PDB file of C-alpha atoms in Angstrom:
ATOM      1  CA  MET A1127      -0.034   0.071   0.253  1.00 48.00           C
ATOM      2  CA  ALA A1128       1.077   3.389  -0.886  1.00 48.00           C
ATOM      3  CA  ASP A1129       0.498   4.825   2.249  1.00 57.00           C
ATOM      4  CA  GLU A1130       2.863   2.245   4.177  1.00 60.00           C
ATOM      5  CA  TYR A1131       5.681   3.578   2.216  1.00 59.00           C
ATOM      6  CA  ALA A1132       8.117   5.760   4.202  1.00 70.00           C
ATOM      7  CA  LEU A1133      10.976   6.828   1.889  1.00 79.00           C
ATOM      8  CA  GLY A1134      12.961   4.854  -0.708  1.00 87.00           C
ATOM      9  CA  PHE A1135      15.880   5.801  -2.913  1.00 91.00           C
ATOM     10  CA  ASP A1136      17.195   4.028  -6.180  1.00 90.00           C
ATOM     11  CA  ALA A1137      20.479   2.407  -6.645  1.00 85.00           C
ATOM     12  CA  LEU A1138      21.904   6.093  -7.654  1.00 91.00           C
ATOM     13  CA  ALA A1139      20.332   7.411  -4.607  1.00 94.00           C
ATOM     14  CA  ARG A1140      17.677   9.460  -6.355  1.00 95.00           C
ATOM     15  CA  PRO A1141      14.414   9.754  -4.019  1.00 93.00           C
ATOM     16  CA  LEU A1142      11.506   7.508  -5.003  1.00 92.00           C
ATOM     17  CA  ARG A1143       8.054   7.673  -4.258  1.00 87.00           C
ATOM     18  CA  MET A1144       4.786   4.957  -4.636  1.00 85.00           C
ATOM     19  CA  ALA A1145       2.235   5.721  -6.770  1.00 84.00           C
ATOM     20  CA  GLY A1146      -1.176   3.652  -7.677  1.00 82.00           C
ATOM     21  CA  GLU A1147      -3.994   2.203  -6.120  1.00 83.00           C
ATOM     22  CA  PRO A1148      -3.659  -0.279  -3.446  1.00 79.00           C
ATOM     23  CA  HIS A1149      -2.331  -3.728  -4.453  1.00 82.00           C
ATOM     24  CA  GLN A1150      -1.081  -1.826  -7.523  1.00 86.00           C
ATOM     25  CA  VAL A1151       1.434   0.297  -6.580  1.00 83.00           C
ATOM     26  CA  THR A1152       4.376   1.199  -8.571  1.00 88.00           C
ATOM     27  CA  LEU A1153       7.874   2.931  -7.730  1.00 89.00           C
ATOM     28  CA  GLU A1154       8.428   6.551  -9.239  1.00 91.00           C
ATOM     29  CA  LEU A1155      11.253   9.200  -9.071  1.00 93.00           C
ATOM     30  CA  SER A1156      10.461  11.892  -7.325  1.00 89.00           C
ATOM     31  CA  GLY A1157      13.708  13.786  -8.512  1.00 85.00           C
ATOM     32  CA  ASP A1158      16.460  13.617 -10.502  1.00 89.00           C
ATOM     33  CA  HIS A1159      19.315  14.640  -8.102  1.00 93.00           C
ATOM     34  CA  SER A1160      20.978  12.377  -5.928  1.00 94.00           C
ATOM     35  CA  ALA A1161      20.231  12.362  -2.227  1.00 94.00           C
ATOM     36  CA  GLU A1162      23.268  10.382  -1.505  1.00 95.00           C
ATOM     37  CA  ALA A1163      24.052  12.311   1.696  1.00 95.00           C
ATOM     38  CA  GLU A1164      20.425  11.970   3.092  1.00 94.00           C
ATOM     39  CA  LEU A1165      20.808   7.792   2.210  1.00 94.00           C
ATOM     40  CA  ARG A1166      24.042   7.693   4.045  1.00 95.00           C
ATOM     41  CA  ARG A1167      22.507   9.626   7.083  1.00 94.00           C
ATOM     42  CA  LEU A1168      19.551   7.429   7.281  1.00 92.00           C
ATOM     43  CA  VAL A1169      21.439   4.190   7.054  1.00 93.00           C
ATOM     44  CA  ALA A1170      23.985   5.353   9.953  1.00 94.00           C
ATOM     45  CA  ASP A1171      20.605   6.228  11.677  1.00 93.00           C
ATOM     46  CA  HIS A1172      19.014   3.226  11.062  1.00 91.00           C
ATOM     47  CA  TYR A1173      22.471   1.066  12.124  1.00 93.00           C
ATOM     48  CA  GLN A1174      22.467   3.201  15.404  1.00 94.00           C
ATOM     49  CA  ARG A1175      18.980   2.408  16.533  1.00 93.00           C
ATOM     50  CA  PHE A1176      18.452  -1.425  14.988  1.00 90.00           C
ATOM     51  CA  LEU A1177      21.641  -2.717  14.895  1.00 91.00           C
ATOM     52  CA  PRO A1178      24.013  -1.305  17.733  1.00 91.00           C
ATOM     53  CA  GLY A1179      27.458  -2.634  17.995  1.00 93.00           C
ATOM     54  CA  GLN A1180      27.710  -3.002  13.830  1.00 93.00           C
ATOM     55  CA  ALA A1181      29.181  -0.498  11.561  1.00 94.00           C
ATOM     56  CA  PRO A1182      27.287   0.524   8.212  1.00 94.00           C
ATOM     57  CA  PRO A1183      28.876   0.173   5.052  1.00 93.00           C
ATOM     58  CA  GLN A1184      31.998   2.616   4.331  1.00 91.00           C
ATOM     59  CA  GLY A1185      32.153   2.583   0.974  1.00 88.00           C
ATOM     60  CA  SER A1186      33.390   6.317  -0.676  1.00 91.00           C
ATOM     61  CA  ASP A1187      31.952   5.093  -3.681  1.00 94.00           C
ATOM     62  CA  LEU A1188      28.214   5.118  -4.138  1.00 95.00           C
ATOM     63  CA  SER A1189      28.075   1.821  -5.641  1.00 93.00           C
ATOM     64  CA  GLU A1190      30.516   0.059  -3.057  1.00 94.00           C
ATOM     65  CA  PHE A1191      28.394   1.773  -0.297  1.00 94.00           C
ATOM     66  CA  VAL A1192      25.033   0.421  -1.759  1.00 91.00           C
ATOM     67  CA  ALA A1193      26.764  -2.963  -2.535  1.00 91.00           C
ATOM     68  CA  GLY A1194      27.512  -3.409   1.077  1.00 92.00           C
ATOM     69  CA  LEU A1195      24.176  -2.755   2.244  1.00 89.00           C
ATOM     70  CA  PRO A1196      22.433  -5.878   3.998  1.00 84.00           C
ATOM     71  CA  VAL A1197      20.093  -7.836   1.600  1.00 83.00           C
ATOM     72  CA  GLU A1198      16.699  -8.453   3.481  1.00 76.00           C
ATOM     73  CA  GLY A1199      16.339 -12.339   4.397  1.00 69.00           C
ATOM     74  CA  ALA A1200      20.041 -13.298   3.692  1.00 62.00           C
TER      75      ALA A1200
END
């Protein structure tokens, strides 16, 4: 459901939004600019709050950073 979605980014750190009807939701870019700093800040906050003692990815390149994020269910 679109109203259950808080915030997301694509692999280039561009912000995404959900659109559509319930159970027929699609992801769309909400801007062409990279929000890499915001993505990194949110990931660091998530690790601090929910994964204490673990360090977030430290890749200096965006692709390395994204590749270092955990995969859900893995």
